[in-house]
XYZ file of C-alpha atoms in Angstrom:
575
model
C -2.262 27.312 -46.940
C -5.653 26.089 -46.181
C -5.130 23.572 -48.546
C -1.824 22.168 -47.026
C -3.972 22.232 -44.020
C -6.464 19.350 -45.023
C -3.637 16.781 -46.991
C -2.466 16.189 -43.173
C -0.157 19.286 -42.537
C -2.500 20.238 -39.571
C -0.650 20.428 -36.511
C 2.563 21.394 -36.058
C 5.777 19.692 -36.550
C 6.811 17.651 -33.812
C 9.946 17.021 -32.378
C 11.349 14.209 -33.183
C 11.825 11.200 -30.763
C 14.446 10.644 -27.764
C 17.075 8.382 -26.921
C 18.044 4.762 -27.558
C 21.091 2.928 -25.113
C 22.351 1.132 -28.487
C 26.174 1.464 -29.125
C 25.865 4.120 -31.726
C 26.650 3.547 -35.235
C 27.408 6.162 -38.409
C 25.437 6.715 -41.181
C 26.225 9.165 -43.886
C 22.206 10.628 -44.937
C 20.625 13.845 -45.433
C 18.594 14.901 -42.525
C 15.329 16.625 -43.196
C 12.664 18.302 -40.416
C 9.348 20.373 -40.991
C 9.349 19.720 -44.711
C 13.077 21.502 -45.113
C 15.969 19.252 -45.949
C 18.871 20.181 -43.601
C 22.694 19.885 -44.508
C 24.304 15.883 -44.652
C 25.838 14.940 -41.299
C 27.048 11.693 -40.086
C 23.792 10.576 -38.049
C 24.561 8.078 -34.881
C 22.409 4.974 -33.864
C 20.454 7.481 -31.893
C 19.785 9.597 -34.251
C 18.053 6.777 -36.743
C 16.009 6.320 -33.784
C 15.526 9.305 -32.916
C 13.904 9.339 -36.578
C 10.429 6.767 -37.683
C 9.247 8.769 -39.952
C 12.087 8.326 -42.536
C 13.271 4.840 -43.937
C 16.407 6.031 -42.295
C 15.634 5.220 -38.804
C 13.526 2.495 -39.124
C 16.006 0.349 -40.811
C 18.220 0.617 -37.529
C 16.009 -2.427 -35.908
C 14.401 -5.318 -37.922
C 12.832 -6.598 -35.150
C 9.586 -6.103 -34.125
C 10.185 -6.706 -30.285
C 13.223 -4.356 -30.827
C 11.839 -1.134 -32.652
C 8.818 -1.232 -29.800
C 10.921 -1.353 -26.726
C 13.120 1.644 -28.404
C 9.541 3.706 -27.844
C 9.046 6.749 -26.378
C 6.114 7.582 -24.176
C 6.773 11.511 -24.846
C 7.187 11.023 -29.297
C 6.117 12.855 -31.179
C 5.841 12.436 -35.746
C 8.639 14.636 -37.064
C 6.527 15.264 -39.826
C 2.870 15.156 -39.738
C 1.101 13.312 -42.803
C -1.924 10.618 -41.099
C -1.707 7.610 -43.245
C -4.775 6.420 -41.599
C -8.300 7.761 -42.756
C -10.767 9.032 -41.160
C -14.975 8.581 -41.838
C -17.450 10.551 -40.361
C -21.411 9.868 -39.773
C -22.932 12.890 -40.977
C -26.110 13.414 -38.659
C -27.910 16.888 -37.954
C -24.806 18.225 -35.874
C -22.545 18.174 -38.465
C -25.190 18.634 -41.630
C -24.512 21.766 -43.276
C -20.940 22.698 -45.798
C -19.336 24.901 -42.700
C -19.768 21.161 -39.905
C -18.622 19.499 -42.693
C -15.338 21.787 -43.642
C -15.105 21.770 -39.947
C -14.765 17.957 -39.577
C -12.255 18.253 -43.201
C -9.620 20.472 -41.643
C -9.679 18.755 -38.300
C -9.314 15.706 -39.530
C -12.288 13.464 -41.926
C -11.752 12.202 -45.090
C -14.814 9.950 -45.609
C -18.171 11.291 -45.917
C -20.614 7.999 -44.023
C -24.150 8.339 -44.425
C -26.663 5.865 -42.256
C -29.406 4.615 -43.865
C -30.807 3.374 -40.947
C -32.205 6.760 -40.205
C -33.553 9.474 -41.835
C -35.921 9.385 -45.739
C -33.693 10.550 -48.782
C -34.206 13.987 -48.693
C -32.412 14.229 -45.543
C -29.601 11.602 -47.153
C -29.531 14.633 -49.907
C -28.730 17.354 -48.097
C -25.729 15.165 -46.619
C -24.399 14.727 -49.957
C -24.772 18.100 -51.301
C -23.595 19.741 -49.158
C -20.413 17.891 -49.008
C -19.831 18.628 -52.564
C -20.417 22.186 -51.735
C -17.815 22.144 -48.973
C -15.380 20.439 -51.658
C -16.221 23.042 -53.807
C -15.783 26.168 -51.407
C -12.609 24.589 -49.723
C -10.028 23.091 -51.589
C -8.625 19.839 -50.230
C -7.884 16.325 -50.752
C -10.811 14.758 -52.310
C -13.404 14.145 -50.097
C -15.762 10.691 -50.068
C -19.119 9.829 -49.489
C -20.233 6.403 -48.604
C -23.636 4.892 -47.794
C -24.407 2.505 -45.087
C -26.830 0.227 -45.938
C -29.280 -1.013 -43.273
C -28.979 -4.874 -43.944
C -31.207 -7.010 -43.252
C -33.145 -7.616 -39.848
C -35.043 -8.772 -37.138
C -37.246 -6.398 -35.425
C -40.079 -6.992 -32.652
C -43.887 -5.423 -33.267
C -45.775 -2.763 -31.760
C -46.535 -2.937 -27.959
C -50.441 -1.762 -27.387
C -50.181 2.065 -27.270
C -46.080 1.860 -27.792
C -46.317 2.221 -24.453
C -42.908 -0.058 -22.288
C -43.609 -2.817 -20.269
C -41.690 -3.841 -17.561
C -40.436 -7.320 -17.757
C -38.681 -9.590 -15.294
C -35.616 -11.818 -14.814
C -36.961 -15.687 -14.942
C -40.550 -14.299 -16.644
C -41.857 -17.122 -19.160
C -44.087 -15.606 -22.751
C -43.393 -16.045 -26.042
C -41.971 -14.947 -28.860
C -44.261 -15.510 -31.890
C -44.314 -15.072 -35.467
C -48.179 -14.493 -35.226
C -49.446 -11.539 -37.181
C -52.125 -10.750 -35.162
C -49.731 -9.833 -31.952
C -47.721 -7.113 -34.370
C -49.084 -4.285 -32.911
C -50.571 -6.030 -29.948
C -47.195 -7.429 -28.337
C -47.550 -7.639 -24.113
C -45.697 -9.261 -21.404
C -47.171 -13.166 -22.550
C -46.848 -12.616 -26.655
C -43.857 -10.362 -28.216
C -44.036 -10.394 -31.857
C -41.198 -10.705 -34.742
C -41.509 -9.946 -38.089
C -39.128 -13.609 -38.719
C -41.289 -15.938 -40.010
C -38.328 -18.631 -39.866
C -37.226 -18.422 -36.549
C -38.735 -21.225 -35.427
C -36.709 -23.354 -38.124
C -33.543 -21.741 -37.325
C -33.314 -21.734 -33.421
C -33.146 -23.960 -30.813
C -33.530 -25.160 -27.328
C -31.039 -22.925 -25.137
C -29.687 -20.533 -27.432
C -30.238 -16.352 -26.562
C -32.001 -14.133 -27.801
C -31.090 -11.270 -27.655
C -33.279 -7.518 -28.190
C -32.578 -3.396 -27.834
C -28.268 -4.373 -28.248
C -28.535 -6.853 -25.669
C -30.466 -4.405 -23.446
C -32.827 -7.435 -23.122
C -31.861 -10.915 -23.363
C -34.216 -13.956 -23.741
C -32.895 -18.328 -23.327
C -35.325 -20.177 -25.306
C -37.268 -22.479 -23.408
C -38.260 -24.455 -26.629
C -40.003 -24.797 -29.122
C -44.202 -24.518 -29.083
C -45.182 -25.001 -33.324
C -43.884 -23.362 -36.422
C -44.876 -19.761 -34.969
C -44.814 -20.460 -31.813
C -40.912 -19.877 -29.213
C -41.835 -20.341 -25.054
C -38.314 -18.138 -23.471
C -37.847 -17.023 -19.986
C -36.554 -13.151 -19.508
C -32.531 -13.308 -18.016
C -32.479 -9.358 -16.957
C -35.363 -7.509 -16.126
C -36.144 -4.883 -18.601
C -38.886 -2.995 -21.108
C -40.492 -4.586 -23.160
C -40.702 -1.865 -26.494
C -41.927 -0.993 -30.278
C -40.307 -1.989 -33.517
C -36.838 -2.805 -31.409
C -33.540 -4.883 -33.285
C -32.959 -8.774 -32.790
C -29.758 -10.206 -32.516
C -29.874 -14.368 -33.012
C -26.080 -15.493 -31.354
C -25.030 -18.441 -32.952
C -27.934 -19.297 -35.066
C -27.578 -19.135 -38.642
C -30.863 -17.356 -40.580
C -31.923 -17.267 -43.798
C -33.529 -13.747 -44.509
C -32.296 -12.226 -48.173
C -28.925 -10.324 -48.308
C -30.943 -7.092 -49.545
C -34.445 -5.760 -48.778
C -36.196 -3.963 -51.035
C -35.423 -0.942 -48.598
C -31.880 -1.862 -49.997
C -32.128 -1.584 -53.219
C -33.460 1.008 -53.584
C -31.373 2.800 -51.375
C -28.613 1.109 -53.501
C -30.508 2.763 -56.786
C -30.207 6.284 -54.852
C -26.734 6.103 -54.567
C -25.764 4.807 -57.796
C -27.273 8.186 -58.777
C -25.899 11.104 -56.789
C -22.646 8.826 -57.180
C -21.187 7.707 -54.019
C -17.773 6.629 -53.880
C -18.805 3.485 -51.337
C -21.673 0.866 -50.298
C -20.718 -0.189 -46.565
C -23.546 -3.116 -46.917
C -24.147 -4.503 -43.427
C -24.276 -7.855 -42.428
C -22.816 -9.830 -44.639
C -22.960 -13.687 -43.893
C -21.659 -14.712 -46.869
C -19.915 -14.369 -51.286
C -23.100 -14.565 -52.604
C -24.370 -11.579 -50.621
C -21.296 -9.345 -51.912
C -22.565 -10.651 -55.900
C -26.794 -9.783 -55.600
C -25.088 -5.942 -53.953
C -23.079 -5.671 -57.954
C -25.904 -6.553 -59.576
C -28.066 -3.925 -58.237
C -25.444 -1.233 -58.772
C -25.232 -2.142 -62.327
C -22.471 -1.589 -64.893
C -24.008 2.883 -63.853
C -22.327 1.825 -60.440
C -19.425 -0.545 -61.732
C -16.694 2.015 -59.489
C -18.472 2.109 -56.659
C -16.548 -0.155 -53.872
C -18.505 -2.833 -51.734
C -17.155 -2.664 -48.499
C -18.419 -6.187 -46.542
C -19.198 -5.195 -42.648
C -19.301 -8.221 -41.107
C -21.965 -8.207 -38.048
C -21.818 -12.021 -36.941
C -21.313 -15.533 -37.186
C -21.389 -16.113 -40.305
C -19.131 -13.795 -41.359
C -16.835 -14.581 -39.164
C -17.310 -18.791 -40.347
C -17.403 -17.622 -43.745
C -14.709 -14.972 -43.712
C -12.709 -15.923 -46.451
C -15.013 -16.092 -49.689
C -16.639 -13.284 -48.545
C -12.539 -11.134 -48.859
C -12.125 -13.502 -51.958
C -14.867 -10.961 -54.199
C -15.493 -7.670 -51.587
C -13.597 -4.635 -51.790
C -12.885 -3.803 -48.374
C -14.336 -5.085 -44.612
C -15.911 -3.297 -42.004
C -15.227 -4.617 -39.103
C -18.557 -3.469 -37.803
C -18.391 -4.041 -33.790
C -21.747 -3.049 -32.699
C -23.582 -6.068 -33.855
C -20.599 -8.172 -33.632
C -20.035 -8.086 -30.160
C -24.097 -9.024 -29.342
C -24.200 -11.689 -32.434
C -20.796 -13.031 -30.672
C -19.503 -13.075 -27.394
C -17.884 -10.043 -26.356
C -14.640 -11.372 -24.987
C -14.222 -12.500 -28.939
C -14.999 -9.765 -30.497
C -11.101 -8.376 -30.362
C -10.045 -12.025 -31.626
C -12.238 -11.405 -34.969
C -11.166 -8.291 -34.989
C -7.410 -8.734 -35.136
C -8.116 -12.307 -37.325
C -9.977 -10.030 -40.253
C -7.700 -7.580 -40.141
C -4.660 -9.623 -40.420
C -6.582 -11.110 -43.676
C -7.237 -8.131 -45.215
C -2.940 -6.818 -45.130
C -2.025 -9.946 -46.815
C -4.938 -9.685 -49.364
C -4.222 -6.189 -49.754
C -7.712 -4.960 -49.534
C -8.689 -2.255 -47.235
C -9.500 -2.606 -43.751
C -12.077 -0.492 -41.441
C -12.403 -0.768 -37.252
C -15.836 0.496 -36.433
C -17.841 1.177 -33.657
C -17.816 3.555 -30.602
C -13.989 4.087 -30.704
C -14.320 6.812 -28.714
C -18.110 6.778 -27.775
C -17.814 8.608 -24.594
C -16.451 11.897 -26.538
C -20.811 11.676 -27.691
C -21.223 13.885 -24.869
C -17.424 13.991 -22.699
C -14.736 16.443 -23.916
C -12.736 14.282 -23.401
C -12.154 10.013 -23.924
C -11.256 7.613 -21.810
C -8.262 6.004 -22.005
C -9.698 2.600 -23.205
C -10.935 4.129 -25.713
C -7.797 6.016 -26.883
C -5.506 2.859 -27.394
C -8.903 1.399 -28.892
C -8.307 3.449 -31.800
C -4.442 3.324 -31.439
C -4.500 -0.035 -31.457
C -6.569 -0.521 -34.129
C -4.041 1.089 -36.296
C -1.538 -0.589 -34.828
C -3.714 -3.979 -35.669
C -3.087 -2.986 -39.642
C -6.179 -0.793 -40.342
C -6.561 1.538 -43.114
C -9.299 3.398 -41.271
C -11.300 4.060 -38.809
C -15.352 5.245 -38.579
C -16.627 7.949 -35.827
C -20.790 7.258 -35.465
C -22.822 8.591 -33.352
C -19.248 10.815 -31.564
C -20.109 13.125 -35.321
C -23.908 12.010 -36.496
C -25.256 13.607 -32.126
C -22.728 14.397 -30.178
C -21.599 17.339 -28.392
C -17.735 18.126 -29.782
C -18.069 16.122 -33.833
C -14.312 18.390 -34.170
C -12.589 17.371 -30.915
C -13.651 13.780 -31.533
C -12.123 13.974 -35.306
C -9.466 15.365 -33.825
C -8.388 13.469 -31.468
C -9.195 10.518 -33.286
C -6.743 12.646 -35.877
C -4.252 12.899 -32.526
C -4.360 8.815 -31.556
C -3.841 7.652 -35.654
C -0.296 10.235 -35.938
C 0.983 8.810 -33.099
C 0.081 5.149 -33.807
C 1.631 5.151 -36.721
C 4.851 6.266 -35.814
C 4.221 3.162 -33.495
C 4.929 0.324 -36.279
C 7.853 -1.126 -37.147
C 7.398 -1.196 -40.678
C 10.703 -2.535 -42.372
C 10.179 -6.105 -39.985
C 6.173 -5.751 -41.694
C 7.342 -5.228 -44.972
C 9.666 -8.188 -44.667
C 7.176 -10.123 -43.121
C 4.671 -8.515 -45.747
C 7.005 -9.376 -48.795
C 7.986 -13.719 -47.531
C 3.951 -14.787 -47.094
C 3.397 -12.490 -50.424
C 1.666 -14.996 -53.706
C 4.800 -16.433 -55.687
C 4.010 -16.113 -58.224
C 2.728 -13.076 -58.163
C 1.961 -10.990 -60.550
C 3.687 -7.764 -62.239
C 1.361 -5.112 -60.567
C 2.377 -6.480 -57.374
C 5.820 -7.496 -57.725
C 6.516 -3.760 -59.118
C 4.771 -2.235 -56.041
C 6.725 -4.491 -53.999
C 9.685 -3.434 -54.969
C 9.041 0.373 -55.136
C 8.378 -0.289 -51.587
C 12.073 -2.201 -50.947
C 13.338 0.751 -52.962
C 12.227 3.282 -51.281
C 13.366 1.985 -47.786
C 16.257 1.380 -49.156
C 16.609 4.885 -51.370
C 15.343 6.886 -47.855
C 12.581 8.415 -50.512
C 9.958 11.287 -49.335
C 7.512 9.545 -51.661
C 6.737 7.657 -53.635
C 4.895 8.697 -56.449
C 2.126 6.394 -59.006
C 0.232 7.223 -62.061
C -3.140 5.109 -61.921
C -6.059 4.741 -63.353
C -8.329 1.994 -61.010
C -6.540 3.179 -57.856
C -5.150 -1.075 -58.361
C -1.333 -0.186 -57.822
C -1.266 2.111 -55.297
C -4.274 -0.221 -53.230
C -0.939 -2.700 -53.822
C 1.618 -0.459 -52.685
C -0.413 0.369 -50.128
C -0.152 -3.188 -48.876
C 3.187 -3.193 -48.274
C 2.621 -0.404 -46.161
C 5.925 1.907 -47.194
C 7.297 4.877 -44.627
C 6.666 7.223 -46.453
C 3.808 8.907 -48.576
C 2.120 7.515 -51.079
C 0.935 10.070 -54.279
C -1.392 9.229 -56.272
C -2.035 10.271 -59.507
C -4.661 9.837 -61.150
C -7.446 11.457 -64.220
C -10.286 9.940 -62.888
C -12.287 11.012 -59.746
C -14.066 8.701 -58.852
C -10.705 6.879 -57.876
C -8.921 9.648 -56.124
C -11.969 9.971 -53.520
C -12.058 6.152 -52.924
C -8.719 5.107 -52.836
C -9.392 7.079 -48.940
C -9.551 3.727 -47.894
C -5.918 3.169 -48.327
C -3.718 3.560 -45.670
C -0.847 6.359 -47.299
C -2.456 7.331 -49.774
C -2.880 10.214 -51.320
C -5.109 11.051 -54.180
C -4.326 14.473 -56.464
C -6.924 15.010 -59.316
C -4.671 15.715 -62.392
C -6.535 18.586 -63.714
C -5.199 17.561 -67.715
C -7.486 15.486 -69.990
C -6.167 12.450 -71.899
C -4.792 12.635 -74.696
C -5.103 10.991 -78.087
C -2.013 8.580 -77.658
C -2.071 7.937 -82.041
C -1.126 12.091 -82.218
C 0.687 12.538 -78.730
C 4.084 10.793 -77.181
C 2.910 8.612 -74.822
C 6.115 9.312 -72.226
C 5.959 12.999 -72.612
C 2.550 12.634 -71.032
C 3.658 10.802 -68.390
C 6.338 12.918 -67.774
C 4.205 15.479 -66.988
C 2.159 13.889 -64.261
C 5.043 13.205 -62.281
C 6.774 16.489 -63.071
C 2.681 18.456 -61.382
C 2.679 15.132 -58.749
C 6.425 15.934 -57.441
C 5.631 19.789 -58.028
C 2.269 19.656 -56.091
C 3.661 17.278 -53.349
C 6.510 20.594 -52.731
C 3.858 22.754 -53.271
C 1.661 21.071 -49.857
C 5.293 20.195 -48.474
C 4.450 16.782 -48.024
C 8.406 16.658 -50.267
C 11.025 18.812 -50.181
C 13.194 19.942 -52.951
C 15.859 17.268 -54.293
C 14.279 14.294 -52.327
C 14.889 11.358 -54.451
C 11.234 9.812 -55.357
C 10.437 6.199 -56.174
C 8.024 6.279 -59.559
C 5.387 3.713 -60.868
C 3.801 4.151 -63.797
C 2.701 1.549 -67.039
C 4.333 1.576 -70.433
C 0.513 2.499 -71.407
C -2.441 3.854 -71.247
C -4.933 2.582 -69.333
C -5.448 -0.144 -66.719
C -3.548 -3.126 -65.298
C -0.623 -2.268 -67.880
C 1.375 -1.170 -64.469
C 5.673 -2.557 -65.396
C 8.282 0.354 -64.786
C 9.628 2.226 -61.485
C 11.968 5.023 -61.863
C 14.127 7.058 -59.691
C 13.818 10.460 -60.476
C 14.621 13.641 -58.064
C 11.949 16.025 -56.808
C 12.541 18.366 -59.150
C 10.652 20.245 -62.067
C 13.163 18.636 -64.911
C 12.794 15.134 -62.935
C 16.445 15.406 -63.409
C 16.696 15.190 -67.270
C 17.953 18.462 -67.792
C 21.730 18.737 -68.590
């Protein structure tokens, strides 16, 4: 039962959604509640509105506004599988096998290591603990992500590393002269970006320490010096981060530290890299070159954190495996009032491209030290799901917070409920109408499989895949039912957590030699195994229609076949 718990059956089943005042009309349909197939009965329109977790309930309304108007504030899902993945940063408070498994039971899917902090010994312990946690507690595969430090600008050291008070209106120099690198004071503050005088203009703002301290650029004095005025009271401290909003910086995409960190990730077979401060497509190319052949399966997630990245988003999206809307630095680099617009734009473009998108930073920030979040934070998580995020992320809440388990539970609960407020039918109609024409065979099959699942009120879509691409494209079209992904690739089974609604199953048998073994027999064995596992975990009920997506031969890129089978041990083939 514990393994079942990790497949998101970790809440008691909730009651169905409430009533709706539209005129009744009857539908003949088998009614599924709490994993059991009940006797078929006549369902009224009100009943269909009470079952948003099935295609039947969704088909009752075709427009977004009609669906939203029908929402019930007391609504709880009738089936409790969560589609949105949860990423947790592992820090001192959670870096143990026991703590990681506590978070897994609460909803953790992806472990994040922040390489802005910690030595390699520490990060190795996170990887080792994650693998051991997965070994001793079976369930969903657990993915591991490496978050790079990225190119950054920092101040120098103050004399004696003291905090030096500075008042609003004070004028001083910001300099790249190395003689001030360890001698900053209230007259000269060193920064380590040598080209700052070449890229910045008078009137621009310089933020220090996540915007705690702000300076207005008065003039460029010489090639090493800027004259600035302090905008607010604060303190000059050692080694603080510097942001240059609305200024295009020409820092290299990867520092020497980043390159070493990436090779550490390749050695330890991490599943994904969260690449910080991606500004252009060439930054992704540079990371792929460092990962090399040994790291070809590592998914690169571009963290868009400044105006350059926003401006070049289309070219970044074309080459990256996914995107993270990293709202921390983004909220300093662009006006905070514009961050939600950037978030919605980037998420929507990722949805259209069928690439996963993560929403991150300060999602449940107050739970770092408080047992309950603010209502605004819960709404932020819910709206990120409604916007179309595939994953949501916790940072300090689980790395250093006092309530890591409670934070994950709150995020799980919020995602679960938010997913039931999505008008899946109208969303599918929009995505299908905006699909590229002509589209490739795999995407055509994915689109058709989702359409069939909606019309059949299917219990699941089961996809056989090597790389996870077919599962990703099915996820793009946001089916109501779960996507059961059966793969022989351990890496794909882990990084598929990036795709909303995908439940990865690692097939235990090795790939046979098809010169000797029958291809279709192997396909049927995998389908039967996947269905049996899903029934065992109460994701499927015996007799449910299942939409199966497969290829015509082994290997990647051959998906071209859809089959409709019942959730039975023999796939309904027995006479």
